CSV table of C-alpha atoms and ligand atoms in Angstrom, one decimal:
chain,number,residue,atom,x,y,z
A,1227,UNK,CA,0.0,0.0,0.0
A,1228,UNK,CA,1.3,3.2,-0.8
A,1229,UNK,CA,1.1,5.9,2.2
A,1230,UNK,CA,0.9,9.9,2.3
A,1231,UNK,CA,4.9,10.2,3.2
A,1232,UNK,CA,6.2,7.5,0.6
A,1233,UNK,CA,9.4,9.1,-1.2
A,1234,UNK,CA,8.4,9.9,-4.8
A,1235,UNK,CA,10.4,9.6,-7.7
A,1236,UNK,CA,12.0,12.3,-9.0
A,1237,UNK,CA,11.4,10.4,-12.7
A,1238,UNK,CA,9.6,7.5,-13.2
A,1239,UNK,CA,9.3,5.9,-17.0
A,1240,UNK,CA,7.9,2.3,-16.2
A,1241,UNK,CA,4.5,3.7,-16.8
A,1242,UNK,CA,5.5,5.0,-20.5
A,1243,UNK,CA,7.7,2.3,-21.3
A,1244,UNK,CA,4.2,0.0,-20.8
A,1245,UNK,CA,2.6,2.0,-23.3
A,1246,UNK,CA,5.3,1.7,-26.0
A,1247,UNK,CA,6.8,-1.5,-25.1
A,1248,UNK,CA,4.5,-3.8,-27.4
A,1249,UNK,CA,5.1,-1.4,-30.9
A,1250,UNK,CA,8.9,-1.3,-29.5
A,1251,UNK,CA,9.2,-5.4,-29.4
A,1252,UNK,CA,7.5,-5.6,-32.6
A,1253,UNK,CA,10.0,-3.5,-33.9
A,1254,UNK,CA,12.8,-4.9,-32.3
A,1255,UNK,CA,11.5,-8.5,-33.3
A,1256,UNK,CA,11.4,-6.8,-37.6
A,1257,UNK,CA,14.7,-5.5,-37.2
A,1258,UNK,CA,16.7,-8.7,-35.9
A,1259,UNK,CA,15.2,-10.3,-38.6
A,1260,UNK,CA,16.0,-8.1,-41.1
A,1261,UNK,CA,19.7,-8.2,-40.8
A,1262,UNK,CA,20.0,-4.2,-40.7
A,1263,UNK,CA,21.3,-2.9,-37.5
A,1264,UNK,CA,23.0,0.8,-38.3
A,1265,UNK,CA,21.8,3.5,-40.1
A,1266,UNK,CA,18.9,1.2,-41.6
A,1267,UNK,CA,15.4,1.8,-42.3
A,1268,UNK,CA,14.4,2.7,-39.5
A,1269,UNK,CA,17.0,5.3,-38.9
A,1270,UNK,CA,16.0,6.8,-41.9
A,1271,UNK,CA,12.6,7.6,-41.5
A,1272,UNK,CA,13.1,8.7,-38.1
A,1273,UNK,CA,15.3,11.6,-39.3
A,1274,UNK,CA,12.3,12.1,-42.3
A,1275,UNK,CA,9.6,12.7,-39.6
A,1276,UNK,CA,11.5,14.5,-37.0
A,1277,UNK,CA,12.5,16.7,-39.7
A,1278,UNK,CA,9.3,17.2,-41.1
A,1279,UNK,CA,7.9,17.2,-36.8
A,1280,UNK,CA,10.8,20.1,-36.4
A,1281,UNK,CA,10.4,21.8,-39.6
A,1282,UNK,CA,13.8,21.6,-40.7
A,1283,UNK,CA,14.8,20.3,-44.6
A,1284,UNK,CA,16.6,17.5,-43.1
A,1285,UNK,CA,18.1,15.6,-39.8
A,1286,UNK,CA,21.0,13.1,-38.9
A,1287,UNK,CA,20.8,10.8,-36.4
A,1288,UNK,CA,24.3,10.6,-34.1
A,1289,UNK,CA,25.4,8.6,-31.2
A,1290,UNK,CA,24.0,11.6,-28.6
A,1291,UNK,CA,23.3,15.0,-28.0
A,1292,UNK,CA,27.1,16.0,-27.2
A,1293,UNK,CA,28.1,14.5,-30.3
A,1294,UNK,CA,25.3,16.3,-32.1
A,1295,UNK,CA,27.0,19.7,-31.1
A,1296,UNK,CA,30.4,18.8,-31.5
A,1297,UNK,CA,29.9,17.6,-35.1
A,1298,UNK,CA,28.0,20.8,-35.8
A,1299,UNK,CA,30.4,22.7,-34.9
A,1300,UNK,CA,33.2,20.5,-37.1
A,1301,UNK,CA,31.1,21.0,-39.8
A,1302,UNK,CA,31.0,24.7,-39.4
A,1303,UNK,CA,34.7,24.4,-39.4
A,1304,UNK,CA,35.5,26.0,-35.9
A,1305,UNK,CA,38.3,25.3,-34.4
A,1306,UNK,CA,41.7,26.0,-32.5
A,1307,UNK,CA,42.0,30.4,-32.4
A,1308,UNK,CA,38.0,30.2,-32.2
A,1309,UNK,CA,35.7,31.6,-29.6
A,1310,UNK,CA,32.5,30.6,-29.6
A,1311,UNK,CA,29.9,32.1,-26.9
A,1312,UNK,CA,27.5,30.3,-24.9
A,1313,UNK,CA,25.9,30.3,-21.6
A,1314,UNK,CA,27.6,29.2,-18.4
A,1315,UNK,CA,24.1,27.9,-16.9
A,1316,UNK,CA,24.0,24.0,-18.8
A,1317,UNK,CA,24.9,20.8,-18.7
A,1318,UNK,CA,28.6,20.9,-19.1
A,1319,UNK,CA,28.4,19.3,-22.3
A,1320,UNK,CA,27.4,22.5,-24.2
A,1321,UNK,CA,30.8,24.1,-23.6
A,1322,UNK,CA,33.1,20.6,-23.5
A,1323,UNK,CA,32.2,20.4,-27.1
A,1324,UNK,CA,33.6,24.0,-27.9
A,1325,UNK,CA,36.5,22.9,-26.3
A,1326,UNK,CA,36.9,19.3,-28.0
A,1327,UNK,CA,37.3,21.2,-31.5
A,1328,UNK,CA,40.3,23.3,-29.9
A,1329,UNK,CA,38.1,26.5,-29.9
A,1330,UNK,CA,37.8,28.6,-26.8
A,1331,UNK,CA,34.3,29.0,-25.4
A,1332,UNK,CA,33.5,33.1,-24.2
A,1333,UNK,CA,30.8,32.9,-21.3
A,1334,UNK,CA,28.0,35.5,-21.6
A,1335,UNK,CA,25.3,36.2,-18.3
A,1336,UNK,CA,22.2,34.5,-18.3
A,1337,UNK,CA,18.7,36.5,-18.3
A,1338,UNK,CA,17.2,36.3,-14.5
A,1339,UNK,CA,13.3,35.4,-15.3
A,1340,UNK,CA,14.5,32.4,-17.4
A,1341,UNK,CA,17.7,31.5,-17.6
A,1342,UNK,CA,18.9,31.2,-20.9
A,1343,UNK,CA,21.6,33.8,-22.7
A,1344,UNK,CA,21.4,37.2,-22.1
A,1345,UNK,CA,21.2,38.7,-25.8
A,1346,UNK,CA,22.9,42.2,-24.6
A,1347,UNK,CA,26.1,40.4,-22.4
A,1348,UNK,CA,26.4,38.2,-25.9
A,1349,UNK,CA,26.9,41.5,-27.7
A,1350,UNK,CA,29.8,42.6,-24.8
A,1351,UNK,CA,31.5,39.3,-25.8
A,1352,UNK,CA,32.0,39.8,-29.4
A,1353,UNK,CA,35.7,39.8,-30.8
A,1354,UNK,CA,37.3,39.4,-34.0
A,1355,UNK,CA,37.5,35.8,-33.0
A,1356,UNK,CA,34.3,35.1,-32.3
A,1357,UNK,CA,32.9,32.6,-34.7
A,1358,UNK,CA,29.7,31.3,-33.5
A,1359,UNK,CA,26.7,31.4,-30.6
A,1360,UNK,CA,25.1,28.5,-28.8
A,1361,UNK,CA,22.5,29.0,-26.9
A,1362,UNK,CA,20.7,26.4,-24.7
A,1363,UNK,CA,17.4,26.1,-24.6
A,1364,UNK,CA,18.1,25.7,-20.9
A,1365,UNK,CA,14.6,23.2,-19.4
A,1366,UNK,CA,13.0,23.2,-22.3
A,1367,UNK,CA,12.6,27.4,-22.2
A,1368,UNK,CA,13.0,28.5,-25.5
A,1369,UNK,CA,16.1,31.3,-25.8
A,1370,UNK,CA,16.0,34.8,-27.6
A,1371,UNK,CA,16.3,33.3,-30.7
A,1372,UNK,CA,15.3,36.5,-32.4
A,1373,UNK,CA,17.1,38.9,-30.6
A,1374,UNK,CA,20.5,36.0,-31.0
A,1375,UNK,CA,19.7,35.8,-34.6
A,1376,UNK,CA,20.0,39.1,-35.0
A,1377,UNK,CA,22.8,40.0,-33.5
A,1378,UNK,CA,24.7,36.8,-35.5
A,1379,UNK,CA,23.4,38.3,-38.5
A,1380,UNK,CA,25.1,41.3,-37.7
A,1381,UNK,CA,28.6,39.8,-36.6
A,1382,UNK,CA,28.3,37.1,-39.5
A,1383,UNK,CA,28.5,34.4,-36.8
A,1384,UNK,CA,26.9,30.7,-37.0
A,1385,UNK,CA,24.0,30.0,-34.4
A,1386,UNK,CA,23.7,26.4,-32.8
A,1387,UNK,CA,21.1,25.7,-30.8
A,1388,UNK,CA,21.2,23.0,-28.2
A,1389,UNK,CA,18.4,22.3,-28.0
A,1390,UNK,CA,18.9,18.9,-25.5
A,1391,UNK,CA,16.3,19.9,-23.3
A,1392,UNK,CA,13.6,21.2,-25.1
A,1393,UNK,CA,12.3,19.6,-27.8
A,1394,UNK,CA,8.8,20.5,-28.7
A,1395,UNK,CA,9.5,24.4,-27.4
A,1396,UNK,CA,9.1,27.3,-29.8
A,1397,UNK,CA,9.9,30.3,-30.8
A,1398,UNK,CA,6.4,31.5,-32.1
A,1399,UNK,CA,4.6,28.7,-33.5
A,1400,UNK,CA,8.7,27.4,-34.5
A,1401,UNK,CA,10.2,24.7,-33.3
A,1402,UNK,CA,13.4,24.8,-31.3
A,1403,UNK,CA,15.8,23.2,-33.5
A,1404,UNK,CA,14.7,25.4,-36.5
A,1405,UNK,CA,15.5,28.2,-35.5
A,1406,UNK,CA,19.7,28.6,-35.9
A,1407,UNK,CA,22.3,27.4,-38.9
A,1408,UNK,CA,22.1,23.6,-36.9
A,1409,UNK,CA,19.5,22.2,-33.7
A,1410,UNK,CA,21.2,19.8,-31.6
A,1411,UNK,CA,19.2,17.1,-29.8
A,1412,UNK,CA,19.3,14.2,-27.3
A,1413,UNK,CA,17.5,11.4,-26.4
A,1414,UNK,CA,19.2,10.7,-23.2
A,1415,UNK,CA,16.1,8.6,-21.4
A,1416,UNK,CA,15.2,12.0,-18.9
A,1417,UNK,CA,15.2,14.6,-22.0
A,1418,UNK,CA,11.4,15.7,-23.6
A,1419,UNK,CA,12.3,12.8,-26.4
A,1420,UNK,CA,14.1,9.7,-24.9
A,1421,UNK,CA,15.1,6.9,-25.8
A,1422,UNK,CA,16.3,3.4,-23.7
A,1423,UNK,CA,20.0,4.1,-24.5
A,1424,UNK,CA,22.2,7.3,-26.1
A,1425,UNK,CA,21.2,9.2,-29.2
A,1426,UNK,CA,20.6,12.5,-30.7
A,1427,UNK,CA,20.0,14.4,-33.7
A,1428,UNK,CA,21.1,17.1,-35.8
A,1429,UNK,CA,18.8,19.8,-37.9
A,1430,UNK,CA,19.5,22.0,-40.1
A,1431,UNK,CA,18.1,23.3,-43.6
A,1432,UNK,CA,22.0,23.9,-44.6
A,1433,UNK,CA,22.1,21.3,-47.1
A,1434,UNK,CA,26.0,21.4,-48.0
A,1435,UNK,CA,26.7,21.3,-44.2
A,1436,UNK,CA,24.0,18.3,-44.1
A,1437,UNK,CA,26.9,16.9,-46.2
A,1438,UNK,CA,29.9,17.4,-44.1
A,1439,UNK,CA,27.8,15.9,-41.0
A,1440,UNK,CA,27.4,12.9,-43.1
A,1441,UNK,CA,30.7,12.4,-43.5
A,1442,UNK,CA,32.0,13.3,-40.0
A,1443,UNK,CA,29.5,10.6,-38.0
A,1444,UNK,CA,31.0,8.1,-40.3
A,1445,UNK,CA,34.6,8.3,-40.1
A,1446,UNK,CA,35.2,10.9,-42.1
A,1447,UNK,CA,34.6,8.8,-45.3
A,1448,UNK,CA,34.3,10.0,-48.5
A,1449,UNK,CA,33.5,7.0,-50.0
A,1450,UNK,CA,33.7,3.5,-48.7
A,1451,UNK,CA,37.5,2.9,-47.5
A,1452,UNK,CA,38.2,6.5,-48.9
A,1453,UNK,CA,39.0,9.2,-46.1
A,1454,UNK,CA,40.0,12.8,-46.2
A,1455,UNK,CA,38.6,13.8,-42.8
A,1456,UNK,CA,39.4,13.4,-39.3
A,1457,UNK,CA,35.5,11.9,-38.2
A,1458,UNK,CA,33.7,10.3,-35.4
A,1459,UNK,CA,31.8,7.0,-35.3
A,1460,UNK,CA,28.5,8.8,-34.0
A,1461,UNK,CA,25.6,6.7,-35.2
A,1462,UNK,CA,22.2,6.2,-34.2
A,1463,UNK,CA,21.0,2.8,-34.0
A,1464,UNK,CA,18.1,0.6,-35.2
A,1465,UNK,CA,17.0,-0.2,-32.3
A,1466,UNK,CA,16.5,3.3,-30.6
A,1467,UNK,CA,15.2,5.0,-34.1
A,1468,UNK,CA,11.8,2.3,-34.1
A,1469,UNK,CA,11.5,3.6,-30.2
A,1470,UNK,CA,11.7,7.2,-31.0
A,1471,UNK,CA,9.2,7.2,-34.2
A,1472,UNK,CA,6.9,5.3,-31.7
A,1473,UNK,CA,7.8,8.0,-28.8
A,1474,UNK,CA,7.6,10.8,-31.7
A,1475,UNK,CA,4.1,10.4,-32.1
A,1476,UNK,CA,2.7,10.9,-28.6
A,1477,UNK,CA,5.6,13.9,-28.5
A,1478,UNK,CA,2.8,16.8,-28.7
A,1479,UNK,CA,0.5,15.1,-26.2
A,1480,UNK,CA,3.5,14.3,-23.7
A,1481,UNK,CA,4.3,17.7,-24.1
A,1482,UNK,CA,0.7,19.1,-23.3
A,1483,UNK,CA,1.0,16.5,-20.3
A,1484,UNK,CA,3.9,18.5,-19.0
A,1485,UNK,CA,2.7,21.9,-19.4
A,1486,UNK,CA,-0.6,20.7,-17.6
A,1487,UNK,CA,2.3,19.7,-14.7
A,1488,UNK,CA,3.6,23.1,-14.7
A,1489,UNK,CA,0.9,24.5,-14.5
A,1490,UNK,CA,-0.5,23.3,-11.5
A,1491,UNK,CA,2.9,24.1,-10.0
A,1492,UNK,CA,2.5,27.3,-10.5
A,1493,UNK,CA,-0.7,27.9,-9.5
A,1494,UNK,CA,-0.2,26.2,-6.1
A,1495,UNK,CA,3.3,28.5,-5.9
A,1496,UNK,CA,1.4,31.6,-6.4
A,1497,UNK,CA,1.3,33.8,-3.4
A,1498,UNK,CA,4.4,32.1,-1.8
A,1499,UNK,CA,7.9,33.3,-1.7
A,1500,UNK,CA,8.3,30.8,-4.5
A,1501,UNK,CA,9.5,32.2,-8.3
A,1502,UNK,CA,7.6,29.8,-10.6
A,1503,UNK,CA,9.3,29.9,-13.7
A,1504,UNK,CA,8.1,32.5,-16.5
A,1505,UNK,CA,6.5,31.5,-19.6
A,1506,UNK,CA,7.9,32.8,-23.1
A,1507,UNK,CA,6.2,36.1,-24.3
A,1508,UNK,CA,6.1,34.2,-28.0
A,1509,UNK,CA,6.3,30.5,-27.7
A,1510,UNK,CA,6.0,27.4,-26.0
A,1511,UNK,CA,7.9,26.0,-22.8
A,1512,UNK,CA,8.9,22.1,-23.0
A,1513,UNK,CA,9.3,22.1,-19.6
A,1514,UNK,CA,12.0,18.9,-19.1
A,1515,UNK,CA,12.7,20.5,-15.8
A,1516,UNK,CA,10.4,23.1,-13.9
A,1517,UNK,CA,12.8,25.1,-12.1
A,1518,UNK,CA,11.7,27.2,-9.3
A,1519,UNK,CA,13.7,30.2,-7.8
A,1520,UNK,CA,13.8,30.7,-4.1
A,1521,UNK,CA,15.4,31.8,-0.5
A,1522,UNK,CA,16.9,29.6,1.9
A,1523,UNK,CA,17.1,26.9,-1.1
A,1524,UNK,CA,19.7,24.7,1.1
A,1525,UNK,CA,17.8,24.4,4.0
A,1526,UNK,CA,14.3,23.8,2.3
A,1527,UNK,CA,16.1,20.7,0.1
A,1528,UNK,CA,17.2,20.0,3.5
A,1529,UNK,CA,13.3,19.5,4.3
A,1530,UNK,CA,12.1,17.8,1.2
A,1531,UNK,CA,14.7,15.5,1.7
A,1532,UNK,CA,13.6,14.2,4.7
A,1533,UNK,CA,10.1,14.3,3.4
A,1534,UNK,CA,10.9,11.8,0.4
A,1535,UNK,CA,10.8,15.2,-1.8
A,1536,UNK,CA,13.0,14.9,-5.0
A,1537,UNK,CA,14.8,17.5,-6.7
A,1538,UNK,CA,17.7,18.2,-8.7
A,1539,UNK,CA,20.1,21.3,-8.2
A,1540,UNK,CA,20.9,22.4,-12.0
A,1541,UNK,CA,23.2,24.1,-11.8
A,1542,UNK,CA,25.3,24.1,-8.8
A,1543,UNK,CA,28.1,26.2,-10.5
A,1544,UNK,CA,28.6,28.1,-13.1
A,1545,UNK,CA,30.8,26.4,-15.9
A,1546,UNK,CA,32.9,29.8,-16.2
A,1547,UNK,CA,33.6,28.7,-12.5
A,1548,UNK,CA,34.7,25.2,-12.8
A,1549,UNK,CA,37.8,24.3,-12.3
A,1550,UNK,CA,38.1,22.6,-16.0
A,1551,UNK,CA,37.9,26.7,-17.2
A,1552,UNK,CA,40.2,27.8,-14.6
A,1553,UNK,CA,42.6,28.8,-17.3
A,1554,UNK,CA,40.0,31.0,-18.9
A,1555,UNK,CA,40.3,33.1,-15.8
A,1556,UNK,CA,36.7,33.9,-14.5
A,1557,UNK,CA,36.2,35.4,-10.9
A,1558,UNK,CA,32.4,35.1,-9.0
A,1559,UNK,CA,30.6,38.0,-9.2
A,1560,UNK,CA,32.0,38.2,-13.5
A,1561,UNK,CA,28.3,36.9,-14.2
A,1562,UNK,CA,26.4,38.2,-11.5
A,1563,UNK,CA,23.1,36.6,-12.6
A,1564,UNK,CA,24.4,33.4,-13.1
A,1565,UNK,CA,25.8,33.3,-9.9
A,1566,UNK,CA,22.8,34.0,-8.2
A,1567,UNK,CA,20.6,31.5,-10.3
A,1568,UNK,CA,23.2,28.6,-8.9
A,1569,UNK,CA,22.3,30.0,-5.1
A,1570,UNK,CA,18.8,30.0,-5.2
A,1571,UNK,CA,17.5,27.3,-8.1
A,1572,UNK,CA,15.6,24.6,-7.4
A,1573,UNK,CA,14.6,22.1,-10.6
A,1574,UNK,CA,11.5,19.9,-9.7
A,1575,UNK,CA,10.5,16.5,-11.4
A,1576,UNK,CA,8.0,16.9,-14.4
A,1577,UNK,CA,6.9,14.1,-16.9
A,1578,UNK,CA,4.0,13.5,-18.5
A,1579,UNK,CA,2.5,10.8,-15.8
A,1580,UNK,CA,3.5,12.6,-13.0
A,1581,UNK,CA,0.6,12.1,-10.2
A,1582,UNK,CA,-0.6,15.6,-9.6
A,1583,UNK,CA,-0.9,14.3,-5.9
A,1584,UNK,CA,3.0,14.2,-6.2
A,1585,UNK,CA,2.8,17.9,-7.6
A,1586,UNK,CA,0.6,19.0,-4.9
A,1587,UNK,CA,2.3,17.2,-1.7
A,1588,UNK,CA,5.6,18.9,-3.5
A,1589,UNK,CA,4.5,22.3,-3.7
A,1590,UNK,CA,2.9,21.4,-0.2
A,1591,UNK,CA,6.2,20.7,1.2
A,1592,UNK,CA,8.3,23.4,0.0
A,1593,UNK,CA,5.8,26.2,0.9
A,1594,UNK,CA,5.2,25.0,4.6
A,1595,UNK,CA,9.4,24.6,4.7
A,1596,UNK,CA,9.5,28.3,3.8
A,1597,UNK,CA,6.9,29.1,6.5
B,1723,LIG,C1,21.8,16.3,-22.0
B,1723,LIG,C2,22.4,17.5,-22.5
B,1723,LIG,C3,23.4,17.5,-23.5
B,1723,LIG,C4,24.1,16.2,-23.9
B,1723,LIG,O1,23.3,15.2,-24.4
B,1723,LIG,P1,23.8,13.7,-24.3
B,1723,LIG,O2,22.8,13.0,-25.2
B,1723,LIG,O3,23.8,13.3,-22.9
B,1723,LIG,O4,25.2,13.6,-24.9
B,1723,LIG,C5,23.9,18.7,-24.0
B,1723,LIG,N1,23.4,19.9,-23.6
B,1723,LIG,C6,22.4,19.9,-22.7
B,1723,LIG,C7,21.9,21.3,-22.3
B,1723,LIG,C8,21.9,18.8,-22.1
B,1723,LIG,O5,21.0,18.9,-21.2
């Protein structure tokens, strides 16, 4: 029997994976037979319908979302006496990638109501090295795409979105994904789209860069034997492309399902010391993460800890203040608003069947933990 104090899960996928799993085995079952394990059928009509879901011209499966970036930005051609800036508030693998290639990455401040890069401290960061933003579409909240276009436009530099945590946000009535020179997904099991291993995805409408991608996630291989690139094996299998056209279909309703979520969060948070996260003016949240601001945020974790509360503290620490970018030379304080988010953010658990007595005994919690 399950009481009114058992701990709940910060994610729990058993209940989805019931829903998929007899498609999936049918799949699975096709594809042993058929002999065709990589970058087979299935593979390709995945990257057909996500493109066509996205609204891109085309899409390339890869081994996973870091690989996605990394191979955009090879195929962009950026690389050692190249700064490319980004946001210091992400997974860490949104900046590791900038440094893979040998290019430097130039950390701009994040905007305080949510998160993602501050379009005015990217345009302090420009030099004559700069080659190329990234911004993150940091828990599924779509960035300034419009206002970071813009300014790429003016500077000539490549935009590429990674977009890890967000698919099904937009930028008004876009899709994340669409909206830069290459979208970078993954389907990391706790992302929007997941699968039950690695993969990700690269978009773009660039058709010649499309080209170079190809190449790169397969050795560098011009033809079969024939190399005149330094490439990757990043591939996405058979296996996890018939999961994620089944998964891609329920994508919009799981994404409604999370929203709904949100929303309730929010509207139990109103009134308290709590800062819900903010909508976009012009688009959609994917909400992968809804991540609440408040005071005291050690001591109240402190409480939902012992209450069988989960939550996850993204981001701790800034990456321009981790030790792996000591080199680069940041001080605290550098990127004020960043520094603060890492004090006082909170991300709890959303999924599309979360219980919305979970939601409620959450909010519940952290509200009578602030008194
Ligand atoms: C998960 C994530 C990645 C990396 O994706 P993997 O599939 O785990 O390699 C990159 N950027 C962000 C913001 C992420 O959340």
């Amino acid at each position: 029997m399950s009481g009114v104090n058992d701990p709940i899960p910060f994610l729990d996928l058993s209940g989805e994976y019931h829903a998929v799993e007899a498609e999936w085995f049918a799949a699975i079952h096709e594809t042993g037979q058929s002999g065709r394990y990589i970058l087979g059928p299935n593979e390709q009509a995945f990257e057909e319908e996500l493109a066509a879901h996205v609204g891109t011209k085309f899409s390339l499966g890869v081994a996973n979302g870091t690989d996605a970036l990394l191979l955009s930005l090879r195929a962009l051609d950026i690389g050692p006496g190249d700064e490319v800036i980004t946001t210091p508030y992400t997974f860490y693998a949104t900046a590791e990638v900038i440094s893979l290639v040998g290019a430097t990455p130039v950390f701009a401040d994040i905007l305080e109501d949510c998160f993602t890069l501050d379009p005015a401290s990217v345009k302090t960061k420009i030099t004559d090295k700069t080659r190329a933003i990234m911004p993150v579409h940091i828990f599924g909240h779509p960035a300034r795409m419009d206002e970071l276009n813009a300014i790429a436009r003016e500077h000539d530099l490549a935009v590429i979105e990674d977009a890890a945590q967000a698919y099904g946000a937009d930028v008004g009535g876009k899709r994340v994904g669409s909206l830069g020179n290459a979208g970078g997904f993954s389907f990391y099991p706790t992302k929007v789209l997941g699968c039950y291993g690695d993969g990700g995805m690269i978009t773009t409408d660039d058709e010649a860069m499309l080209e170079r991608l190809k190449k790169l996630r397969n050795h560098g291989a011009s033809a079969p034997f024939m190399h005149d690139t330094v490439g990757y094996n990043s591939r996405l299998d058979e296996i996890q492309a018939a999961l994620l056209r089944i998964k891609l279909r329920k994508l919009d309703d799981d994404v409604a399902k999370r929203r709904a979520v949100a929303a309730r969060y929010t509207e139990l948070f109103a009134g308290s010391v709590v800062k819900a996260p903010t909508l976009p003016a012009n688009g959609g949240h994917a909400f992968n993460l809804y991540t609440i601001r408040m005071p005291e945020r050690d001591r109240v974790r402190g409480v939902m800890n012992d209450n069988g509360i989960p939550s996850s503290q993204c981001y701790p620490l800034g990456l321009h203040l981790q030790e792996v970018y000591e080199h680069l030379g940041y001080k605290v304080g550098d990127l004020p608003v960043c520094d603060q988010a890492s004090t006082e953010a909170l991300s709890l658990p959303v999924y599309p069947a979360m219980k919305m007595e979970h939601v409620e005994r959450i909010a519940d919690t952290i509200i009578k933990a602030l008194g």
